[in-house]
PDB file as gemmi writes it, atoms N, CA and C in Angstrom:
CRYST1    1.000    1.000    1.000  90.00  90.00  90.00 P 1                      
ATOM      1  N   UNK A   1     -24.779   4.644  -5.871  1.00  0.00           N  
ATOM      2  CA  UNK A   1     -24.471   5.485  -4.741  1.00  0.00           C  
ATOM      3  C   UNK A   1     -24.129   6.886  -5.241  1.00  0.00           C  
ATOM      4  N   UNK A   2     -24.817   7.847  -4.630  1.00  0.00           N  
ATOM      5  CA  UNK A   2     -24.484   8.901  -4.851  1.00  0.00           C  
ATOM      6  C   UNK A   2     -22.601   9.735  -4.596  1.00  0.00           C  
ATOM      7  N   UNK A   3     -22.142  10.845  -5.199  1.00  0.00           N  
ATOM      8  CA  UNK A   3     -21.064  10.472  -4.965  1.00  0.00           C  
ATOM      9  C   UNK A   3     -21.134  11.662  -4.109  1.00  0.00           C  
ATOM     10  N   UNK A   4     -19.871  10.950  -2.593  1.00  0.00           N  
ATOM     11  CA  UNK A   4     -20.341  12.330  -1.817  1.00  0.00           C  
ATOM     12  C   UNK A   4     -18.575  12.993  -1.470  1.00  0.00           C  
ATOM     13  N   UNK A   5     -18.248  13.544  -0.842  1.00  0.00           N  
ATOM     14  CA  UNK A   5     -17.056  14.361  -0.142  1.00  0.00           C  
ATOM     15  C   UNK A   5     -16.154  13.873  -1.306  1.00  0.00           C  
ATOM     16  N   UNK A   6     -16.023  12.265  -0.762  1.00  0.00           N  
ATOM     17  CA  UNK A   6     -14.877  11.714  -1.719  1.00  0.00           C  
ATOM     18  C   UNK A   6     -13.137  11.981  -1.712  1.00  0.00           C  
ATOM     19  N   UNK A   7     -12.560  11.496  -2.220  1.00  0.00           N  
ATOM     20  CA  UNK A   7     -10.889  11.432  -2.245  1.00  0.00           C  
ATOM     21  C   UNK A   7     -10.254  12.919  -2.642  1.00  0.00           C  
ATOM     22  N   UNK A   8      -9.712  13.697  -1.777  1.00  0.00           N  
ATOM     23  CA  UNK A   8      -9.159  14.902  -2.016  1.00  0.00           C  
ATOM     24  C   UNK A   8      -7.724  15.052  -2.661  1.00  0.00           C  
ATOM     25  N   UNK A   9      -7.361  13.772  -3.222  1.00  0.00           N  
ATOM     26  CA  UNK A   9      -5.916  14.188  -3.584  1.00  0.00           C  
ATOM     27  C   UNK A   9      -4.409  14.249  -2.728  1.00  0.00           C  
ATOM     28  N   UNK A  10      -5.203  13.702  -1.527  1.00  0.00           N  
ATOM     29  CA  UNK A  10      -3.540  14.066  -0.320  1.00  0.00           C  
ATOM     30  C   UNK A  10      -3.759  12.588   0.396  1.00  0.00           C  
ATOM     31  N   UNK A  11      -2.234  11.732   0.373  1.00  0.00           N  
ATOM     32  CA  UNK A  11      -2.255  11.037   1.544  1.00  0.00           C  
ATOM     33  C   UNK A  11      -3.541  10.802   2.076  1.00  0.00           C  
ATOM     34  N   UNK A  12      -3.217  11.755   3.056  1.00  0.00           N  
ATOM     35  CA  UNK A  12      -3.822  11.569   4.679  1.00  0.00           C  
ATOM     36  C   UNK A  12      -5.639  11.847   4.592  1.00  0.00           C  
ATOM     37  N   UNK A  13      -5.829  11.902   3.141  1.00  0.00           N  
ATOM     38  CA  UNK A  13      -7.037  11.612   2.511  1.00  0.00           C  
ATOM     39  C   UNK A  13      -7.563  10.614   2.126  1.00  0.00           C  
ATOM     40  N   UNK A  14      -7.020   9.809   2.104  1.00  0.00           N  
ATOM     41  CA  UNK A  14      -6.577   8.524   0.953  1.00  0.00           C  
ATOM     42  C   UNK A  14      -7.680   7.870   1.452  1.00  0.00           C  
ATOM     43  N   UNK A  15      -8.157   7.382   2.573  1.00  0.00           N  
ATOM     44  CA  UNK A  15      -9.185   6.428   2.243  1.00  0.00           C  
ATOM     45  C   UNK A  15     -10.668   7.113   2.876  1.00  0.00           C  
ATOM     46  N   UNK A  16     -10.712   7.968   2.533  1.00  0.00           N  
ATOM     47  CA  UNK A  16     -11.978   9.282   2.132  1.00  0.00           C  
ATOM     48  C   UNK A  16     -12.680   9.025   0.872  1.00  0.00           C  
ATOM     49  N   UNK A  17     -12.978   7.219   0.466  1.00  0.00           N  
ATOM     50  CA  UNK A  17     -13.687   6.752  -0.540  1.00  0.00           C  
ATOM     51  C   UNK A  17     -15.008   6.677   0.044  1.00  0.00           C  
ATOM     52  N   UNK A  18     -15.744   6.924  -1.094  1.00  0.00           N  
ATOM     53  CA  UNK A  18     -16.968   6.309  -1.004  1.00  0.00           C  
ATOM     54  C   UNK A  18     -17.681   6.028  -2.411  1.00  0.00           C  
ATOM     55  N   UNK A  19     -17.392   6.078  -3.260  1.00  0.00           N  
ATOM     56  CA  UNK A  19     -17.723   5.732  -4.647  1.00  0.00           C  
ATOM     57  C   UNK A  19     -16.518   4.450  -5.537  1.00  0.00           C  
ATOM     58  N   UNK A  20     -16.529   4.026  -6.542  1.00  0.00           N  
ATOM     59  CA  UNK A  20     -16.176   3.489  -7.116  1.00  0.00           C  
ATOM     60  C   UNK A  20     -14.797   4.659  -7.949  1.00  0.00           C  
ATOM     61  N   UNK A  21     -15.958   5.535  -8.380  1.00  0.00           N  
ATOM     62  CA  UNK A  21     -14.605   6.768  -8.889  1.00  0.00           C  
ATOM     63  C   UNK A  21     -13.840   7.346  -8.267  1.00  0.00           C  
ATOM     64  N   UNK A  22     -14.088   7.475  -6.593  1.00  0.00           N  
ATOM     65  CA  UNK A  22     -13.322   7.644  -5.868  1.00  0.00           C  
ATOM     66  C   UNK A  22     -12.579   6.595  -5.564  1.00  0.00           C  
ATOM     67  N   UNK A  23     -12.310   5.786  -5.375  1.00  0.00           N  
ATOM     68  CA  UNK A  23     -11.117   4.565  -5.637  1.00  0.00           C  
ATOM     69  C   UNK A  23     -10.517   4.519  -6.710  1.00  0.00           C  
ATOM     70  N   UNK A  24     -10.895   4.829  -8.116  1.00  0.00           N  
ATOM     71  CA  UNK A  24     -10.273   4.758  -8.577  1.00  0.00           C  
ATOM     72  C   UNK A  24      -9.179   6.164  -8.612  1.00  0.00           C  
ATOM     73  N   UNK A  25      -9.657   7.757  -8.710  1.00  0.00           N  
ATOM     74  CA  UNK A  25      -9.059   8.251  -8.183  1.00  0.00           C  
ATOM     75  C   UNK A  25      -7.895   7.917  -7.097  1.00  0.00           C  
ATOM     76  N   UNK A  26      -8.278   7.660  -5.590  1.00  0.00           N  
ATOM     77  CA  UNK A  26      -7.278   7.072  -5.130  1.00  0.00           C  
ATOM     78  C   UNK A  26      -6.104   6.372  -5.381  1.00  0.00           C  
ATOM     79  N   UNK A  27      -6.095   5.186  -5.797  1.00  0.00           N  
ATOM     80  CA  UNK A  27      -4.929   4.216  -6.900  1.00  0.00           C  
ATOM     81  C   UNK A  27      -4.034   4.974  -7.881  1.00  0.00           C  
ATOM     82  N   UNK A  28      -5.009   5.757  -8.452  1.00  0.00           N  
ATOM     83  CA  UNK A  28      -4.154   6.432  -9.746  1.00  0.00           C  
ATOM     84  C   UNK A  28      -3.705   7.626  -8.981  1.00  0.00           C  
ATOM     85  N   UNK A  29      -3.557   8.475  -7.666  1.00  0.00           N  
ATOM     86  CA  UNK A  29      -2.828   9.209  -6.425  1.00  0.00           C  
ATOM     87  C   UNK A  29      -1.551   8.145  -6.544  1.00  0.00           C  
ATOM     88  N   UNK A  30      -1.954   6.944  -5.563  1.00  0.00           N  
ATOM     89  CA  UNK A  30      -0.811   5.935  -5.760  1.00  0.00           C  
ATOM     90  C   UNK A  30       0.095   5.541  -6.739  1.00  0.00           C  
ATOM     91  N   UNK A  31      -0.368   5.217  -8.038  1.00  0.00           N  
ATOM     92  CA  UNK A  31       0.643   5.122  -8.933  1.00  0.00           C  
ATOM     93  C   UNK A  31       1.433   6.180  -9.191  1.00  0.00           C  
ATOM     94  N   UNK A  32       0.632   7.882  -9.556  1.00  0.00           N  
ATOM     95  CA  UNK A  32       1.480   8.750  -9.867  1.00  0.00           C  
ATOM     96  C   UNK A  32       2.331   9.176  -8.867  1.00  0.00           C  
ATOM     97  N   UNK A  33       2.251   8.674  -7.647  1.00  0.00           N  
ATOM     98  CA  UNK A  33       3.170   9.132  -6.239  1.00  0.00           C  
ATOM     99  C   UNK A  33       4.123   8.370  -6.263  1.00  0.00           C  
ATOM    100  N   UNK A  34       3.660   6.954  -6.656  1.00  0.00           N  
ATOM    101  CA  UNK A  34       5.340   6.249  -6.594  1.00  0.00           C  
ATOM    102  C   UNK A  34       5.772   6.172  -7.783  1.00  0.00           C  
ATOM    103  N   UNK A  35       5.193   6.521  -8.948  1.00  0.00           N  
ATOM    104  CA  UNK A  35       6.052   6.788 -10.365  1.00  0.00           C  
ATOM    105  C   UNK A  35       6.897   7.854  -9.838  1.00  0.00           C  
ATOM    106  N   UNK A  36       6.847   9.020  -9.735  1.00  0.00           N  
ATOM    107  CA  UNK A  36       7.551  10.009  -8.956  1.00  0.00           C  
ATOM    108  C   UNK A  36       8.413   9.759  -8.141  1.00  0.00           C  
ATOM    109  N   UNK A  37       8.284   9.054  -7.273  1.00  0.00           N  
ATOM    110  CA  UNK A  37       9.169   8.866  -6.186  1.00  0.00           C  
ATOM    111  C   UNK A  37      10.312   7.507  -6.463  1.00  0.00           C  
ATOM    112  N   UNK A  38      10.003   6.729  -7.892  1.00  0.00           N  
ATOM    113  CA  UNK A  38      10.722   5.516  -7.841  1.00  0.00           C  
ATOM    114  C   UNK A  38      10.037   4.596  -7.344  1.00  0.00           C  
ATOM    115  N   UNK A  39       9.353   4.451  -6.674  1.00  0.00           N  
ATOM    116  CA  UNK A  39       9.036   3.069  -5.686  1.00  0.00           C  
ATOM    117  C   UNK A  39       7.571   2.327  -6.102  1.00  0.00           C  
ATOM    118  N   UNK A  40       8.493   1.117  -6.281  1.00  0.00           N  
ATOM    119  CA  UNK A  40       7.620   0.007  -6.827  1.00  0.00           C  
ATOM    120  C   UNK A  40       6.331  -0.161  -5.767  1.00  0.00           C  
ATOM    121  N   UNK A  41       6.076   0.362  -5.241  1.00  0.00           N  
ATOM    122  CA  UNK A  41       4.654   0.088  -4.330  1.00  0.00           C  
ATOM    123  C   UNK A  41       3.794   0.438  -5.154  1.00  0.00           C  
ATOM    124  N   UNK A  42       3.914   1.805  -6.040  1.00  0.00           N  
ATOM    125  CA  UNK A  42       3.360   1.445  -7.259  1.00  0.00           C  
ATOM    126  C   UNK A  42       2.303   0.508  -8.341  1.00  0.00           C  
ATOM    127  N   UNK A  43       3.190  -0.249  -8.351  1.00  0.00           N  
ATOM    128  CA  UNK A  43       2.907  -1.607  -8.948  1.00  0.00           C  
ATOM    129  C   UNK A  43       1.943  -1.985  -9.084  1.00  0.00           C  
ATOM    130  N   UNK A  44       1.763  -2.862  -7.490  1.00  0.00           N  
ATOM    131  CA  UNK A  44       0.395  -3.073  -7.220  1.00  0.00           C  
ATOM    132  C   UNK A  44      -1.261  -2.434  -7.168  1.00  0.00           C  
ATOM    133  N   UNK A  45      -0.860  -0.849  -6.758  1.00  0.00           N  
ATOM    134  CA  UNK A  45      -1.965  -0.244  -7.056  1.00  0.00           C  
ATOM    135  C   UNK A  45      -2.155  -0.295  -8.518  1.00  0.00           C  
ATOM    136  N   UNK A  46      -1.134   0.203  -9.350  1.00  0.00           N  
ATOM    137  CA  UNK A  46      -1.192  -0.087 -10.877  1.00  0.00           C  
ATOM    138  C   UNK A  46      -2.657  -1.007 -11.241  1.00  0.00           C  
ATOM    139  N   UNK A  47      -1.853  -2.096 -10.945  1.00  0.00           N  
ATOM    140  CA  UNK A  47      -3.240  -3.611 -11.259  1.00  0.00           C  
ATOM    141  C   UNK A  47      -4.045  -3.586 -10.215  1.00  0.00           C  
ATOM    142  N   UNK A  48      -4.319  -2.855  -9.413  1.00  0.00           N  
ATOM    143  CA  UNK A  48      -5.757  -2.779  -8.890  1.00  0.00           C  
ATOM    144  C   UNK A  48      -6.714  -1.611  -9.581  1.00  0.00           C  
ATOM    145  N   UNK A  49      -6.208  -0.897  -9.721  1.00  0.00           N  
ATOM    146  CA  UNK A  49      -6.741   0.284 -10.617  1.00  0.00           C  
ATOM    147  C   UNK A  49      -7.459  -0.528 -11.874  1.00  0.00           C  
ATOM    148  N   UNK A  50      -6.475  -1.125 -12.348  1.00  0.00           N  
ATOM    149  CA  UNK A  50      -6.732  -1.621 -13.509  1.00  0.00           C  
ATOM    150  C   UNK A  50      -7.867  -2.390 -13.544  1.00  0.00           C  
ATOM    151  N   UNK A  51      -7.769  -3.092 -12.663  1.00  0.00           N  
ATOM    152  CA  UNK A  51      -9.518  -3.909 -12.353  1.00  0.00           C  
ATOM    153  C   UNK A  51     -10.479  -3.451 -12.010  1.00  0.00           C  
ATOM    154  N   UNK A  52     -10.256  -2.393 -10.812  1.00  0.00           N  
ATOM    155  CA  UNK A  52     -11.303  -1.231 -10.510  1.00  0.00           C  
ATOM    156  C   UNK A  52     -12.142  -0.558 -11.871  1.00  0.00           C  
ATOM    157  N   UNK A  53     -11.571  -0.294 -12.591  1.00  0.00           N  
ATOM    158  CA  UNK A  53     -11.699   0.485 -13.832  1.00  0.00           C  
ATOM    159  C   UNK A  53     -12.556  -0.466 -14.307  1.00  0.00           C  
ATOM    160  N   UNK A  54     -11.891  -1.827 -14.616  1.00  0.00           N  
ATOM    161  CA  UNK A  54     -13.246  -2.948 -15.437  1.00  0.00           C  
ATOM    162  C   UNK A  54     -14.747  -3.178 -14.865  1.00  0.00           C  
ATOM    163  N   UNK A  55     -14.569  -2.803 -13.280  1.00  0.00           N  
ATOM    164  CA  UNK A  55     -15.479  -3.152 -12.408  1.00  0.00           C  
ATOM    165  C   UNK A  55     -16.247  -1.861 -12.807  1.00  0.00           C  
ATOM    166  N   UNK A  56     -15.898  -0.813 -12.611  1.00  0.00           N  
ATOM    167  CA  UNK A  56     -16.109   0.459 -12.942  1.00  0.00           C  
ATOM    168  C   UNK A  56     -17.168   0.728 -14.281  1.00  0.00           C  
ATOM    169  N   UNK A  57     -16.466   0.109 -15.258  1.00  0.00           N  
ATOM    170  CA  UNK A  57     -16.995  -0.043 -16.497  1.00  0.00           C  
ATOM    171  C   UNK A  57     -18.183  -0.928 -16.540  1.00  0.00           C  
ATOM    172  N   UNK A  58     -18.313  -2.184 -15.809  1.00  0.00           N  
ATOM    173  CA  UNK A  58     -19.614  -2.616 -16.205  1.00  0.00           C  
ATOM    174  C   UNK A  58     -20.465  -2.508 -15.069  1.00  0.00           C  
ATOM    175  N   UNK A  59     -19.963  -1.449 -14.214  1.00  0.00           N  
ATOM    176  CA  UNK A  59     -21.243  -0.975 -13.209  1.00  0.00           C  
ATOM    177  C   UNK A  59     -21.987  -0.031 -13.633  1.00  0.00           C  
ATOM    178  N   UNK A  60     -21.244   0.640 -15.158  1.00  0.00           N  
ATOM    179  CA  UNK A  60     -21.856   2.098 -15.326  1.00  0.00           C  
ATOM    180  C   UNK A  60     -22.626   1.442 -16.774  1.00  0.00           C  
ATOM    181  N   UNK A  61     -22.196   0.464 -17.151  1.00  0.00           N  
ATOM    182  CA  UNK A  61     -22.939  -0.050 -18.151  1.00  0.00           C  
ATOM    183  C   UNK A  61     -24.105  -1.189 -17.690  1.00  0.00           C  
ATOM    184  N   UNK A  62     -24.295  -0.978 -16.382  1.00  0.00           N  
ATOM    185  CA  UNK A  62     -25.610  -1.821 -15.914  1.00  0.00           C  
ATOM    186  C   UNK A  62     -25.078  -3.341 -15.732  1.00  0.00           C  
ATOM    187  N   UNK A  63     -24.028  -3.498 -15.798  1.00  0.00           N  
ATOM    188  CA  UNK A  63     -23.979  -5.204 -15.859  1.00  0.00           C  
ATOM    189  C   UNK A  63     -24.272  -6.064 -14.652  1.00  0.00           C  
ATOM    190  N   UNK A  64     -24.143  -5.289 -13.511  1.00  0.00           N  
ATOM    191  CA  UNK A  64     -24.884  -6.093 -11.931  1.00  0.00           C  
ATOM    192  C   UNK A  64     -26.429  -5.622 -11.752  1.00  0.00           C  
ATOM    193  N   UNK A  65     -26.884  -6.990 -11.338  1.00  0.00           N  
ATOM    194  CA  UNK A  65     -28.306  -6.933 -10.942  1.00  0.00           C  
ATOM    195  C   UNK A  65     -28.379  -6.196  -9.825  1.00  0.00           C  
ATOM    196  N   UNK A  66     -27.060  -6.137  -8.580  1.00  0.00           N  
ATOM    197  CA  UNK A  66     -27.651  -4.536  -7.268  1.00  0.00           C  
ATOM    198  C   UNK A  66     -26.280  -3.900  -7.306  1.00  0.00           C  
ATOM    199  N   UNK A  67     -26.463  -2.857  -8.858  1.00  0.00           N  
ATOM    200  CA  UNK A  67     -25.221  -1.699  -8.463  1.00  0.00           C  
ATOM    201  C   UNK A  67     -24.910  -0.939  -7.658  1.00  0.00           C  
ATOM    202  N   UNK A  68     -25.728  -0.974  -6.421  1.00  0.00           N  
ATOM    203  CA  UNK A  68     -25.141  -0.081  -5.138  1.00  0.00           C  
ATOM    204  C   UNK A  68     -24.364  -1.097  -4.103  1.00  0.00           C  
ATOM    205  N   UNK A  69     -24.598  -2.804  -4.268  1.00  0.00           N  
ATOM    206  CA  UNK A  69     -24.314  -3.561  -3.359  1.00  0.00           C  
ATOM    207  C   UNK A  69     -22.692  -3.955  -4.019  1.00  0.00           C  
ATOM    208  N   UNK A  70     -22.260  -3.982  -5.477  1.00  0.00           N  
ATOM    209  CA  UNK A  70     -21.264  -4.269  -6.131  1.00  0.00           C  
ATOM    210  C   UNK A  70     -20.254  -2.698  -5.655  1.00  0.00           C  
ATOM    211  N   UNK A  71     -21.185  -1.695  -5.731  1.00  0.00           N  
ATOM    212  CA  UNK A  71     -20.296  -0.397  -5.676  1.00  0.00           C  
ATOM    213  C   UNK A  71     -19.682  -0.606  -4.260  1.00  0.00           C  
ATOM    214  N   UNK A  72     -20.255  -0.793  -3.139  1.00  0.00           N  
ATOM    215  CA  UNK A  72     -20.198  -1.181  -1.662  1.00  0.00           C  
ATOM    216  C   UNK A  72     -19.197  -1.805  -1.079  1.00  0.00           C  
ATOM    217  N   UNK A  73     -19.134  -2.885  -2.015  1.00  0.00           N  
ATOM    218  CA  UNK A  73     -17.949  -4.154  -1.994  1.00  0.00           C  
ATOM    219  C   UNK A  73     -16.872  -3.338  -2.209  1.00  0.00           C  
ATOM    220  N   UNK A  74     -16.935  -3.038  -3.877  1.00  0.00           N  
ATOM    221  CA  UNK A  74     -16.015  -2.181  -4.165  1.00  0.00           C  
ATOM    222  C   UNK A  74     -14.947  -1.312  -3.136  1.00  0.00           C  
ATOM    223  N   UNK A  75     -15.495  -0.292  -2.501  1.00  0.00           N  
ATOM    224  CA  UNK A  75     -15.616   0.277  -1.615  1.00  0.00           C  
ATOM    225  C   UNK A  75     -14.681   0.083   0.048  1.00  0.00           C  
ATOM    226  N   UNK A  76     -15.598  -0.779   0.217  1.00  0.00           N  
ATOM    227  CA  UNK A  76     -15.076  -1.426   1.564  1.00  0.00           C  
ATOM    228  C   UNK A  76     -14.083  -2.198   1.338  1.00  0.00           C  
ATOM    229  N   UNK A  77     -13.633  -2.794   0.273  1.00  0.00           N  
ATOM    230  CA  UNK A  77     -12.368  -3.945  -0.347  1.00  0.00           C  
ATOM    231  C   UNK A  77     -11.196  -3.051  -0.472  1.00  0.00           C  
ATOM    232  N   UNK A  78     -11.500  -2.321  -1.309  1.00  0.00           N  
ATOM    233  CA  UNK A  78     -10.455  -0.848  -1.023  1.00  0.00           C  
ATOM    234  C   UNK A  78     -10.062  -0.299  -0.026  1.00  0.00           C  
ATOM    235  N   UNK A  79     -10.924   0.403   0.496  1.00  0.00           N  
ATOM    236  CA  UNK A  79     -10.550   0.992   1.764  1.00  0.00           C  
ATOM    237  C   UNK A  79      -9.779   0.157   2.551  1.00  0.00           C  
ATOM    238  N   UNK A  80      -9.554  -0.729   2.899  1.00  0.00           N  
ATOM    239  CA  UNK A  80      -8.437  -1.981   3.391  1.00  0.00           C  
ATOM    240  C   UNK A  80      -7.383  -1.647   2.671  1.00  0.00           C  
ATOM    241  N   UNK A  81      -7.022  -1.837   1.619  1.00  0.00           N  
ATOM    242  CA  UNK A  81      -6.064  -2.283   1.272  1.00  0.00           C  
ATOM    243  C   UNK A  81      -5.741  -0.215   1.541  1.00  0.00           C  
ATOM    244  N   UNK A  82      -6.371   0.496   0.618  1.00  0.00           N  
ATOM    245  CA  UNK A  82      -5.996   2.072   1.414  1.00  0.00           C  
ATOM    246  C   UNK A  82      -5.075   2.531   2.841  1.00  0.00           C  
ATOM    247  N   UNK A  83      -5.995   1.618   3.613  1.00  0.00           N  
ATOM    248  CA  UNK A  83      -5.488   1.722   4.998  1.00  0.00           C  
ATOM    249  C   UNK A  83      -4.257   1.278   5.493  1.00  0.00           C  
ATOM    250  N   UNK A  84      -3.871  -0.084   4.609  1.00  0.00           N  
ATOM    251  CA  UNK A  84      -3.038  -0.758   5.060  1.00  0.00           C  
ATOM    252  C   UNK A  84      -1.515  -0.106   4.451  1.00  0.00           C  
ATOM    253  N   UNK A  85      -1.965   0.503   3.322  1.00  0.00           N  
ATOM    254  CA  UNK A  85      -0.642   1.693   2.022  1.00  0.00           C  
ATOM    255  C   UNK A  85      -0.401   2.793   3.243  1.00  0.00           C  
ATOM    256  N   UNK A  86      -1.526   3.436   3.684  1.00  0.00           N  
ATOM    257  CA  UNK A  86      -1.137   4.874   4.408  1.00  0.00           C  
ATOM    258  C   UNK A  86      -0.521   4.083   5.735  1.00  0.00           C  
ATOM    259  N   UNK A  87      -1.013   3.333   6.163  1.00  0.00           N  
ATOM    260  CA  UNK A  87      -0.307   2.710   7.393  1.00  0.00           C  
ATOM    261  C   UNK A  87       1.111   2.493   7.049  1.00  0.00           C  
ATOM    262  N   UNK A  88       1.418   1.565   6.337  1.00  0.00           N  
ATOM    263  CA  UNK A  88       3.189   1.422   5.740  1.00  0.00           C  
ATOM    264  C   UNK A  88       3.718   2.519   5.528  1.00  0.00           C  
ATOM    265  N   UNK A  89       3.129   3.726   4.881  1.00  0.00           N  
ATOM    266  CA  UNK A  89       3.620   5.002   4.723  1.00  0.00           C  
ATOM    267  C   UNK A  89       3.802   5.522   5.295  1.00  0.00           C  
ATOM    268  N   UNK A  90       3.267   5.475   6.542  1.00  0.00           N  
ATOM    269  CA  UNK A  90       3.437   6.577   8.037  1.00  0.00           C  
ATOM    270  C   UNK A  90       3.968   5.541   9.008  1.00  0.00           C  
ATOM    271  N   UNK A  91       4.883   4.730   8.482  1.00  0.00           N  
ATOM    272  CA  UNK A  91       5.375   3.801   9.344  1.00  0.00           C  
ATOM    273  C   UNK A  91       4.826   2.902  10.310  1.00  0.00           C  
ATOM    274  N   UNK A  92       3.439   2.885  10.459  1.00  0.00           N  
ATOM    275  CA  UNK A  92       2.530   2.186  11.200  1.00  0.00           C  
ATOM    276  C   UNK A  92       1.962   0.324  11.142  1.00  0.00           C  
ATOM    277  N   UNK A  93       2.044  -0.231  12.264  1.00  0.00           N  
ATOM    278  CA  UNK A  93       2.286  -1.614  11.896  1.00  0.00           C  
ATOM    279  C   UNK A  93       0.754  -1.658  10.784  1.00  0.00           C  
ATOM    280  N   UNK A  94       1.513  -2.852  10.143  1.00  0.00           N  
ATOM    281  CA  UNK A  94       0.220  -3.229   8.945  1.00  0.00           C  
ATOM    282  C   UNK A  94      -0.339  -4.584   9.494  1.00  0.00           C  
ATOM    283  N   UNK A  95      -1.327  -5.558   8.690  1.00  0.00           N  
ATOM    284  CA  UNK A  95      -1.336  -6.904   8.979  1.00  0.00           C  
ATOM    285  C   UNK A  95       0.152  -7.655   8.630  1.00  0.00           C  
ATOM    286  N   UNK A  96       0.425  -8.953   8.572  1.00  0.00           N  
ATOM    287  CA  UNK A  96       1.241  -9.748   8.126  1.00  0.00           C  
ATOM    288  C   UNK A  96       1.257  -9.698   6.946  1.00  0.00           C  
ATOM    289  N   UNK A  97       0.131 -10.023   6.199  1.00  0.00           N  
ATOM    290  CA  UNK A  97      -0.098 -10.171   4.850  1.00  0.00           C  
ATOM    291  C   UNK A  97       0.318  -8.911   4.112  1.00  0.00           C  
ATOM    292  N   UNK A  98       0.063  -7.531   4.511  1.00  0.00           N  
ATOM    293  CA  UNK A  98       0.603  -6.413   4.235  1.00  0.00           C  
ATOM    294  C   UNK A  98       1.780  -6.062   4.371  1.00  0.00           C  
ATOM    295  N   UNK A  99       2.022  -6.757   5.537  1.00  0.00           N  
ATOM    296  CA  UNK A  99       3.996  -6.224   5.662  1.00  0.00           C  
ATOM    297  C   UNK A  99       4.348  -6.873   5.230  1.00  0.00           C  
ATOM    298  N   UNK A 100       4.178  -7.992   4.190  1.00  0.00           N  
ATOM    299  CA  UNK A 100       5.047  -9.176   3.696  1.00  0.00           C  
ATOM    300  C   UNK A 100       5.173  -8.343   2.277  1.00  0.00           C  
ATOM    301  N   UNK A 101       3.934  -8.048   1.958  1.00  0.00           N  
ATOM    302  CA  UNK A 101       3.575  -7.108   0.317  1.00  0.00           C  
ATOM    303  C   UNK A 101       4.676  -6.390   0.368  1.00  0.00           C  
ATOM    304  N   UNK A 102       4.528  -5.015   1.347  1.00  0.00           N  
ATOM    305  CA  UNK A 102       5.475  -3.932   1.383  1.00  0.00           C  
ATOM    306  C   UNK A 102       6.547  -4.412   1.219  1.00  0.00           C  
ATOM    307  N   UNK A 103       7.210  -5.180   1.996  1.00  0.00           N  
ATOM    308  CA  UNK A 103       8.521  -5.442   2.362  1.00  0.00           C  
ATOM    309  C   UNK A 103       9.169  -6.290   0.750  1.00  0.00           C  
ATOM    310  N   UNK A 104       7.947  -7.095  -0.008  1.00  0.00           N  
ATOM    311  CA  UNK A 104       8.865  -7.427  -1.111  1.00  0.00           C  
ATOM    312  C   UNK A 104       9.197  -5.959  -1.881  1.00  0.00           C  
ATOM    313  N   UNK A 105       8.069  -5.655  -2.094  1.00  0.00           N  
ATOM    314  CA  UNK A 105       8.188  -3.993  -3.139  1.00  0.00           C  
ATOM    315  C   UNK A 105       8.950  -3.630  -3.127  1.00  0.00           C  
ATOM    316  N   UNK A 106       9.608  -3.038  -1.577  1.00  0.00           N  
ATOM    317  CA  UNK A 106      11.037  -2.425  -1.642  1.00  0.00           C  
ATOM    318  C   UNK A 106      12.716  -3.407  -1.624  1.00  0.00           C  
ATOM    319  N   UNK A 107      12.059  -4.522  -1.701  1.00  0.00           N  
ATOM    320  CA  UNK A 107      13.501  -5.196  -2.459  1.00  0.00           C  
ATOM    321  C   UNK A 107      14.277  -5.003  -3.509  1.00  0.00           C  
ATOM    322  N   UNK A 108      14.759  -5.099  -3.649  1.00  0.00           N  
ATOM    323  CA  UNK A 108      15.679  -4.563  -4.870  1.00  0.00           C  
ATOM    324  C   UNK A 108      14.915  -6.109  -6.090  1.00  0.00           C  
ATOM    325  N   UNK A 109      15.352  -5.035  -7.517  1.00  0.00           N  
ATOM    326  CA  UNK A 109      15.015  -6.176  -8.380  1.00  0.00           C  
ATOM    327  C   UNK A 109      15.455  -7.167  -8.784  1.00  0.00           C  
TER     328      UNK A 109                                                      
END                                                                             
């Protein structure tokens, strides 16, 4: 996939993916925002990044037989979970499964 507009660096940008490098961009927004800020929400983008990146790596080294259909997945799998971070962030209801995430993060350790 060609890479187009893509992730600008702000929030309310955040799920303005459409590439693989743009997700990963995104995540690593997330980690350095809640390294900064303290908050373990963090975390989790942390280890998604981290896999993104592997996925990343053997899409650019040819390892899927349809690298636009793996990039896609990519993509659309993200953008969820994107949606569901800026939603918690702007105080907006999430799924269950998401407000259960959030809500451990900010527990104390």
């Amino acid at each position: 996939m060609a890479r187009t507009s893509g992730y600008h660096g702000r929030i309310d940008h955040l799920t303005d993916v459409h590439t693989i490098d743009d997700v990963v961009d995104a995540l690593t927004w997330i980690v350095d925002d809640a390294r900064e800020r303290g908050d373990r929400l963090g975390l989790f983008a942390a280890l998604y990044r981290r896999t993104t990146l592997r996925v990343r790596e053997a899409h650019h080294s040819g390892s899927f037989d349809d690298p636009d259909w793996v990039e896609h997945l990519d993509v659309v799998f993200a953008v969820r979970y994107l949606e569901a971070y800026v939603a918690h962030r702007s105080g907006a209801p999430t799924t269950a499964a998401w407000t259960h995430a959030f809500a451990r993060a900010a527990e104390p350790q």
